[in-house]
Amino acid sequence: MGRVVCFGELLLRMGAPGRELLLQSPQLQVHVGGAEANVGVSLSCFGHEVAMVSTVAGNALGAHVLGELRRHGVDTRGVRQDPDGRMGLYFLTTGAVQRASEVVYDRADSAFARSSAADYDWPALLQGAQWLHLSGVSPALGPDVAQATLEAARAARALGVRVSFDGNFRPKLWQRWGGDAQAILHQLFAQADIVFADYRDIEVILGQRFEQADVVAKVDAAAAAAFAAFPHLQWMACTQRQAISVDHHALGALLLGRDGTRAQAPVRQLQGIVDRIGGGDAFAAGILHGILSGLDAEATVRFGLAAGGLKHSIPGDFNPVSEADVLALVGEER
């Protein structure tokens, strides 16, 4: 089904156990994550050949991260190890009842954030690849990583490798170094074959507002504007989330094509949520799996939403479920 290469930062997540506050008791639970790696692990579990490209600390923490990726079948030969670098970290307090979850990042000057375009030989790293997956988190980390991400996308386009891009707009990260998010994200969207973005991402990138009263209508209008602005773009996909409480969300999804294709998955009620982090990445992986497998648009968006829904039942950032697991859930709604 083709080789998929994912490029982005690998992180260690330190979580308070259960629903405790951070350091309420002197222990933390450790998980490996990162937006692009989450997609890669999911695709590997669906049966695809996946490789990760990144930079990690050349110490026991970096070795653990690489081991976790390999355990899920991801090729890590494209991951650099910086002996003087540090791992990016984030700390999670899981919410409960009316208390929202909270995240504290400690990723400044990580080994990945300090890497540059010169560290990645894209013709070699993309050899045999069918897709390159990127996200907006990477360019938000600083000018060097932004340039590296742009060069990855341009190299893929030049080599005939299709590009998927998850908007993942992080304003606080952009503000930290004064990056021009609109200009850089515009360049990345211009290289993409599929974007995972909703109307808010398109508003940032195109500098226009969508005034429709209904959220779905806003997405339809944003997709039309994106297809007009970016000639290479073929697909746009996104979820629509309504948070009824910390433990109960309603999740829908749309997949829109340049050719006028429009597929909408029925809303799923997610009750008793265990962990929502990585849900959007699981959805993206499900959509890419559908496209790579030749599913039609309706089957693809249903698969994507079911994959994203399943992630809400699994602790950690990864969604280590099989294609059969997702298809079983899809079949329950018919």
PDB file of N, CA and C in Angstrom, residues 135-200:
ATOM      1  N   SER A 135       2.879  18.239  10.090  1.00  0.00           N
ATOM      2  CA  SER A 135       1.855  18.998  10.805  1.00  0.00           C
ATOM      3  C   SER A 135       2.356  20.398  11.108  1.00  0.00           C
ATOM      4  N   GLY A 136       1.417  21.272  11.472  1.00  0.00           N
ATOM      5  CA  GLY A 136       1.740  22.657  11.765  1.00  0.00           C
ATOM      6  C   GLY A 136       2.444  22.861  13.088  1.00  0.00           C
ATOM      7  N   VAL A 137       2.576  21.800  13.892  1.00  0.00           N
ATOM      8  CA  VAL A 137       3.315  21.938  15.149  1.00  0.00           C
ATOM      9  C   VAL A 137       4.792  22.182  14.872  1.00  0.00           C
ATOM     10  N   SER A 138       5.361  21.443  13.917  1.00  0.00           N
ATOM     11  CA  SER A 138       6.806  21.542  13.656  1.00  0.00           C
ATOM     12  C   SER A 138       7.252  22.954  13.285  1.00  0.00           C
ATOM     13  N   PRO A 139       6.657  23.589  12.267  1.00  0.00           N
ATOM     14  CA  PRO A 139       7.132  24.928  11.914  1.00  0.00           C
ATOM     15  C   PRO A 139       6.893  25.963  13.001  1.00  0.00           C
ATOM     16  N   ALA A 140       5.983  25.674  13.944  1.00  0.00           N
ATOM     17  CA  ALA A 140       5.716  26.610  15.036  1.00  0.00           C
ATOM     18  C   ALA A 140       6.826  26.621  16.076  1.00  0.00           C
ATOM     19  N   LEU A 141       7.751  25.647  16.002  1.00  0.00           N
ATOM     20  CA  LEU A 141       8.776  25.531  17.037  1.00  0.00           C
ATOM     21  C   LEU A 141       9.929  26.507  16.864  1.00  0.00           C
ATOM     22  N   GLY A 142      10.117  27.060  15.670  1.00  0.00           N
ATOM     23  CA  GLY A 142      11.198  28.014  15.461  1.00  0.00           C
ATOM     24  C   GLY A 142      11.572  28.110  13.991  1.00  0.00           C
ATOM     25  N   PRO A 143      12.372  29.106  13.627  1.00  0.00           N
ATOM     26  CA  PRO A 143      12.670  29.355  12.212  1.00  0.00           C
ATOM     27  C   PRO A 143      13.420  28.222  11.533  1.00  0.00           C
ATOM     28  N   ASP A 144      14.346  27.571  12.237  1.00  0.00           N
ATOM     29  CA  ASP A 144      15.108  26.495  11.607  1.00  0.00           C
ATOM     30  C   ASP A 144      14.219  25.291  11.301  1.00  0.00           C
ATOM     31  N   VAL A 145      13.368  24.922  12.259  1.00  0.00           N
ATOM     32  CA  VAL A 145      12.482  23.788  12.030  1.00  0.00           C
ATOM     33  C   VAL A 145      11.419  24.147  10.988  1.00  0.00           C
ATOM     34  N   ALA A 146      10.985  25.397  10.981  1.00  0.00           N
ATOM     35  CA  ALA A 146      10.033  25.836   9.956  1.00  0.00           C
ATOM     36  C   ALA A 146      10.625  25.652   8.563  1.00  0.00           C
ATOM     37  N   GLN A 147      11.880  26.045   8.402  1.00  0.00           N
ATOM     38  CA  GLN A 147      12.545  25.883   7.108  1.00  0.00           C
ATOM     39  C   GLN A 147      12.721  24.407   6.763  1.00  0.00           C
ATOM     40  N   ALA A 148      13.050  23.593   7.750  1.00  0.00           N
ATOM     41  CA  ALA A 148      13.205  22.159   7.523  1.00  0.00           C
ATOM     42  C   ALA A 148      11.895  21.533   7.062  1.00  0.00           C
ATOM     43  N   THR A 149      10.785  21.961   7.664  1.00  0.00           N
ATOM     44  CA  THR A 149       9.480  21.433   7.279  1.00  0.00           C
ATOM     45  C   THR A 149       9.111  21.854   5.865  1.00  0.00           C
ATOM     46  N   LEU A 150       9.374  23.118   5.531  1.00  0.00           N
ATOM     47  CA  LEU A 150       9.112  23.590   4.171  1.00  0.00           C
ATOM     48  C   LEU A 150       9.939  22.818   3.153  1.00  0.00           C
ATOM     49  N   GLU A 151      11.209  22.578   3.459  1.00  0.00           N
ATOM     50  CA  GLU A 151      12.054  21.857   2.516  1.00  0.00           C
ATOM     51  C   GLU A 151      11.610  20.413   2.364  1.00  0.00           C
ATOM     52  N   ALA A 152      11.115  19.814   3.452  1.00  0.00           N
ATOM     53  CA  ALA A 152      10.587  18.455   3.354  1.00  0.00           C
ATOM     54  C   ALA A 152       9.398  18.405   2.398  1.00  0.00           C
ATOM     55  N   ALA A 153       8.480  19.352   2.553  1.00  0.00           N
ATOM     56  CA  ALA A 153       7.288  19.381   1.700  1.00  0.00           C
ATOM     57  C   ALA A 153       7.662  19.628   0.246  1.00  0.00           C
ATOM     58  N   ARG A 154       8.577  20.555   0.018  1.00  0.00           N
ATOM     59  CA  ARG A 154       8.986  20.863  -1.364  1.00  0.00           C
ATOM     60  C   ARG A 154       9.721  19.694  -2.000  1.00  0.00           C
ATOM     61  N   ALA A 155      10.556  19.016  -1.227  1.00  0.00           N
ATOM     62  CA  ALA A 155      11.271  17.860  -1.756  1.00  0.00           C
ATOM     63  C   ALA A 155      10.297  16.753  -2.136  1.00  0.00           C
ATOM     64  N   ALA A 156       9.303  16.527  -1.270  1.00  0.00           N
ATOM     65  CA  ALA A 156       8.302  15.508  -1.577  1.00  0.00           C
ATOM     66  C   ALA A 156       7.561  15.838  -2.863  1.00  0.00           C
ATOM     67  N   ARG A 157       7.136  17.077  -3.007  1.00  0.00           N
ATOM     68  CA  ARG A 157       6.418  17.497  -4.210  1.00  0.00           C
ATOM     69  C   ARG A 157       7.295  17.286  -5.448  1.00  0.00           C
ATOM     70  N   ALA A 158       8.577  17.645  -5.349  1.00  0.00           N
ATOM     71  CA  ALA A 158       9.490  17.500  -6.483  1.00  0.00           C
ATOM     72  C   ALA A 158       9.735  16.035  -6.845  1.00  0.00           C
ATOM     73  N   LEU A 159       9.680  15.152  -5.843  1.00  0.00           N
ATOM     74  CA  LEU A 159       9.939  13.730  -6.060  1.00  0.00           C
ATOM     75  C   LEU A 159       8.683  12.944  -6.405  1.00  0.00           C
ATOM     76  N   GLY A 160       7.536  13.616  -6.476  1.00  0.00           N
ATOM     77  CA  GLY A 160       6.286  12.928  -6.781  1.00  0.00           C
ATOM     78  C   GLY A 160       5.680  12.210  -5.602  1.00  0.00           C
ATOM     79  N   VAL A 161       6.119  12.555  -4.377  1.00  0.00           N
ATOM     80  CA  VAL A 161       5.554  11.984  -3.149  1.00  0.00           C
ATOM     81  C   VAL A 161       4.411  12.873  -2.695  1.00  0.00           C
ATOM     82  N   ARG A 162       3.262  12.290  -2.442  1.00  0.00           N
ATOM     83  CA  ARG A 162       2.122  13.089  -2.007  1.00  0.00           C
ATOM     84  C   ARG A 162       2.297  13.561  -0.555  1.00  0.00           C
ATOM     85  N   VAL A 163       1.722  14.715  -0.268  1.00  0.00           N
ATOM     86  CA  VAL A 163       1.923  15.358   1.037  1.00  0.00           C
ATOM     87  C   VAL A 163       0.591  15.475   1.768  1.00  0.00           C
ATOM     88  N   SER A 164       0.568  15.014   3.009  1.00  0.00           N
ATOM     89  CA  SER A 164      -0.571  15.273   3.894  1.00  0.00           C
ATOM     90  C   SER A 164      -0.113  16.218   4.987  1.00  0.00           C
ATOM     91  N   PHE A 165      -0.974  17.182   5.316  1.00  0.00           N
ATOM     92  CA  PHE A 165      -0.592  18.217   6.274  1.00  0.00           C
ATOM     93  C   PHE A 165      -1.736  18.468   7.243  1.00  0.00           C
ATOM     94  N   ASP A 166      -1.429  18.338   8.529  1.00  0.00           N
ATOM     95  CA  ASP A 166      -2.399  18.619   9.584  1.00  0.00           C
ATOM     96  C   ASP A 166      -2.135  20.028  10.098  1.00  0.00           C
ATOM     97  N   GLY A 167      -3.122  20.926   9.966  1.00  0.00           N
ATOM     98  CA  GLY A 167      -2.930  22.331  10.315  1.00  0.00           C
ATOM     99  C   GLY A 167      -2.388  22.558  11.711  1.00  0.00           C
ATOM    100  N   ASN A 168      -2.988  21.920  12.722  1.00  0.00           N
ATOM    101  CA  ASN A 168      -2.485  21.988  14.100  1.00  0.00           C
ATOM    102  C   ASN A 168      -1.946  23.362  14.469  1.00  0.00           C
ATOM    103  N   PHE A 169      -2.746  24.386  14.295  1.00  0.00           N
ATOM    104  CA  PHE A 169      -2.303  25.760  14.566  1.00  0.00           C
ATOM    105  C   PHE A 169      -2.107  25.950  16.068  1.00  0.00           C
ATOM    106  N   ARG A 170      -0.889  26.344  16.454  1.00  0.00           N
ATOM    107  CA  ARG A 170      -0.529  26.546  17.865  1.00  0.00           C
ATOM    108  C   ARG A 170      -0.052  27.989  18.045  1.00  0.00           C
ATOM    109  N   PRO A 171      -0.962  28.936  18.271  1.00  0.00           N
ATOM    110  CA  PRO A 171      -0.577  30.355  18.312  1.00  0.00           C
ATOM    111  C   PRO A 171       0.475  30.683  19.357  1.00  0.00           C
ATOM    112  N   LYS A 172       0.442  30.036  20.523  1.00  0.00           N
ATOM    113  CA  LYS A 172       1.416  30.358  21.569  1.00  0.00           C
ATOM    114  C   LYS A 172       2.828  29.987  21.142  1.00  0.00           C
ATOM    115  N   LEU A 173       2.968  28.869  20.426  1.00  0.00           N
ATOM    116  CA  LEU A 173       4.297  28.488  19.943  1.00  0.00           C
ATOM    117  C   LEU A 173       4.801  29.480  18.904  1.00  0.00           C
ATOM    118  N   TRP A 174       3.935  29.921  18.004  1.00  0.00           N
ATOM    119  CA  TRP A 174       4.335  30.913  16.997  1.00  0.00           C
ATOM    120  C   TRP A 174       4.723  32.233  17.654  1.00  0.00           C
ATOM    121  N   GLN A 175       3.945  32.633  18.647  1.00  0.00           N
ATOM    122  CA  GLN A 175       4.198  33.919  19.305  1.00  0.00           C
ATOM    123  C   GLN A 175       5.520  33.924  20.057  1.00  0.00           C
ATOM    124  N   ARG A 176       5.958  32.763  20.524  1.00  0.00           N
ATOM    125  CA  ARG A 176       7.169  32.692  21.331  1.00  0.00           C
ATOM    126  C   ARG A 176       8.388  33.181  20.564  1.00  0.00           C
ATOM    127  N   TRP A 177       8.408  32.949  19.239  1.00  0.00           N
ATOM    128  CA  TRP A 177       9.566  33.404  18.453  1.00  0.00           C
ATOM    129  C   TRP A 177       9.191  34.425  17.380  1.00  0.00           C
ATOM    130  N   GLY A 178       7.936  34.874  17.409  1.00  0.00           N
ATOM    131  CA  GLY A 178       7.494  35.898  16.473  1.00  0.00           C
ATOM    132  C   GLY A 178       7.404  35.419  15.043  1.00  0.00           C
ATOM    133  N   GLY A 179       7.104  34.138  14.868  1.00  0.00           N
ATOM    134  CA  GLY A 179       7.012  33.566  13.523  1.00  0.00           C
ATOM    135  C   GLY A 179       5.792  34.054  12.766  1.00  0.00           C
ATOM    136  N   ASP A 180       5.928  34.162  11.453  1.00  0.00           N
ATOM    137  CA  ASP A 180       4.820  34.576  10.588  1.00  0.00           C
ATOM    138  C   ASP A 180       4.013  33.334  10.215  1.00  0.00           C
ATOM    139  N   ALA A 181       3.102  32.960  11.102  1.00  0.00           N
ATOM    140  CA  ALA A 181       2.334  31.722  10.912  1.00  0.00           C
ATOM    141  C   ALA A 181       1.571  31.726   9.596  1.00  0.00           C
ATOM    142  N   GLN A 182       0.936  32.817   9.272  1.00  0.00           N
ATOM    143  CA  GLN A 182       0.118  32.869   8.058  1.00  0.00           C
ATOM    144  C   GLN A 182       0.963  32.592   6.810  1.00  0.00           C
ATOM    145  N   ALA A 183       2.111  33.239   6.705  1.00  0.00           N
ATOM    146  CA  ALA A 183       2.947  33.081   5.514  1.00  0.00           C
ATOM    147  C   ALA A 183       3.521  31.672   5.408  1.00  0.00           C
ATOM    148  N   ILE A 184       4.016  31.138   6.526  1.00  0.00           N
ATOM    149  CA  ILE A 184       4.655  29.822   6.484  1.00  0.00           C
ATOM    150  C   ILE A 184       3.628  28.719   6.272  1.00  0.00           C
ATOM    151  N   LEU A 185       2.500  28.788   6.981  1.00  0.00           N
ATOM    152  CA  LEU A 185       1.468  27.774   6.797  1.00  0.00           C
ATOM    153  C   LEU A 185       0.870  27.841   5.388  1.00  0.00           C
ATOM    154  N   HIS A 186       0.768  29.040   4.834  1.00  0.00           N
ATOM    155  CA  HIS A 186       0.279  29.193   3.461  1.00  0.00           C
ATOM    156  C   HIS A 186       1.194  28.419   2.502  1.00  0.00           C
ATOM    157  N   GLN A 187       2.508  28.533   2.690  1.00  0.00           N
ATOM    158  CA  GLN A 187       3.445  27.814   1.832  1.00  0.00           C
ATOM    159  C   GLN A 187       3.318  26.301   1.986  1.00  0.00           C
ATOM    160  N   LEU A 188       3.064  25.843   3.195  1.00  0.00           N
ATOM    161  CA  LEU A 188       2.909  24.410   3.428  1.00  0.00           C
ATOM    162  C   LEU A 188       1.606  23.880   2.837  1.00  0.00           C
ATOM    163  N   PHE A 189       0.531  24.638   3.009  1.00  0.00           N
ATOM    164  CA  PHE A 189      -0.736  24.229   2.409  1.00  0.00           C
ATOM    165  C   PHE A 189      -0.606  24.143   0.885  1.00  0.00           C
ATOM    166  N   ALA A 190       0.221  25.001   0.312  1.00  0.00           N
ATOM    167  CA  ALA A 190       0.388  25.015  -1.139  1.00  0.00           C
ATOM    168  C   ALA A 190       1.049  23.745  -1.659  1.00  0.00           C
ATOM    169  N   GLN A 191       1.750  22.998  -0.796  1.00  0.00           N
ATOM    170  CA  GLN A 191       2.409  21.760  -1.209  1.00  0.00           C
ATOM    171  C   GLN A 191       1.554  20.524  -0.953  1.00  0.00           C
ATOM    172  N   ALA A 192       0.454  20.679  -0.239  1.00  0.00           N
ATOM    173  CA  ALA A 192      -0.295  19.523   0.263  1.00  0.00           C
ATOM    174  C   ALA A 192      -1.309  18.981  -0.736  1.00  0.00           C
ATOM    175  N   ASP A 193      -1.456  17.647  -0.703  1.00  0.00           N
ATOM    176  CA  ASP A 193      -2.516  16.969  -1.444  1.00  0.00           C
ATOM    177  C   ASP A 193      -3.771  16.829  -0.586  1.00  0.00           C
ATOM    178  N   ILE A 194      -3.578  16.674   0.712  1.00  0.00           N
ATOM    179  CA  ILE A 194      -4.700  16.627   1.644  1.00  0.00           C
ATOM    180  C   ILE A 194      -4.321  17.427   2.877  1.00  0.00           C
ATOM    181  N   VAL A 195      -5.277  18.193   3.395  1.00  0.00           N
ATOM    182  CA  VAL A 195      -5.068  18.903   4.649  1.00  0.00           C
ATOM    183  C   VAL A 195      -6.120  18.467   5.655  1.00  0.00           C
ATOM    184  N   PHE A 196      -5.691  18.345   6.887  1.00  0.00           N
ATOM    185  CA  PHE A 196      -6.596  18.115   8.003  1.00  0.00           C
ATOM    186  C   PHE A 196      -6.754  19.466   8.691  1.00  0.00           C
ATOM    187  N   ALA A 197      -7.855  20.119   8.423  1.00  0.00           N
ATOM    188  CA  ALA A 197      -8.046  21.505   8.863  1.00  0.00           C
ATOM    189  C   ALA A 197      -9.527  21.814   8.868  1.00  0.00           C
ATOM    190  N   ASP A 198      -9.950  22.724   9.751  1.00  0.00           N
ATOM    191  CA  ASP A 198     -11.327  23.189   9.703  1.00  0.00           C
ATOM    192  C   ASP A 198     -11.332  24.657   9.283  1.00  0.00           C
ATOM    193  N   TYR A 199     -12.470  25.281   9.368  1.00  0.00           N
ATOM    194  CA  TYR A 199     -12.596  26.646   8.854  1.00  0.00           C
ATOM    195  C   TYR A 199     -11.701  27.633   9.599  1.00  0.00           C
ATOM    196  N   ARG A 200     -11.390  27.354  10.876  1.00  0.00           N
ATOM    197  CA  ARG A 200     -10.553  28.285  11.638  1.00  0.00           C
ATOM    198  C   ARG A 200      -9.121  28.299  11.101  1.00  0.00           C
TER     199      ARG A 200
END
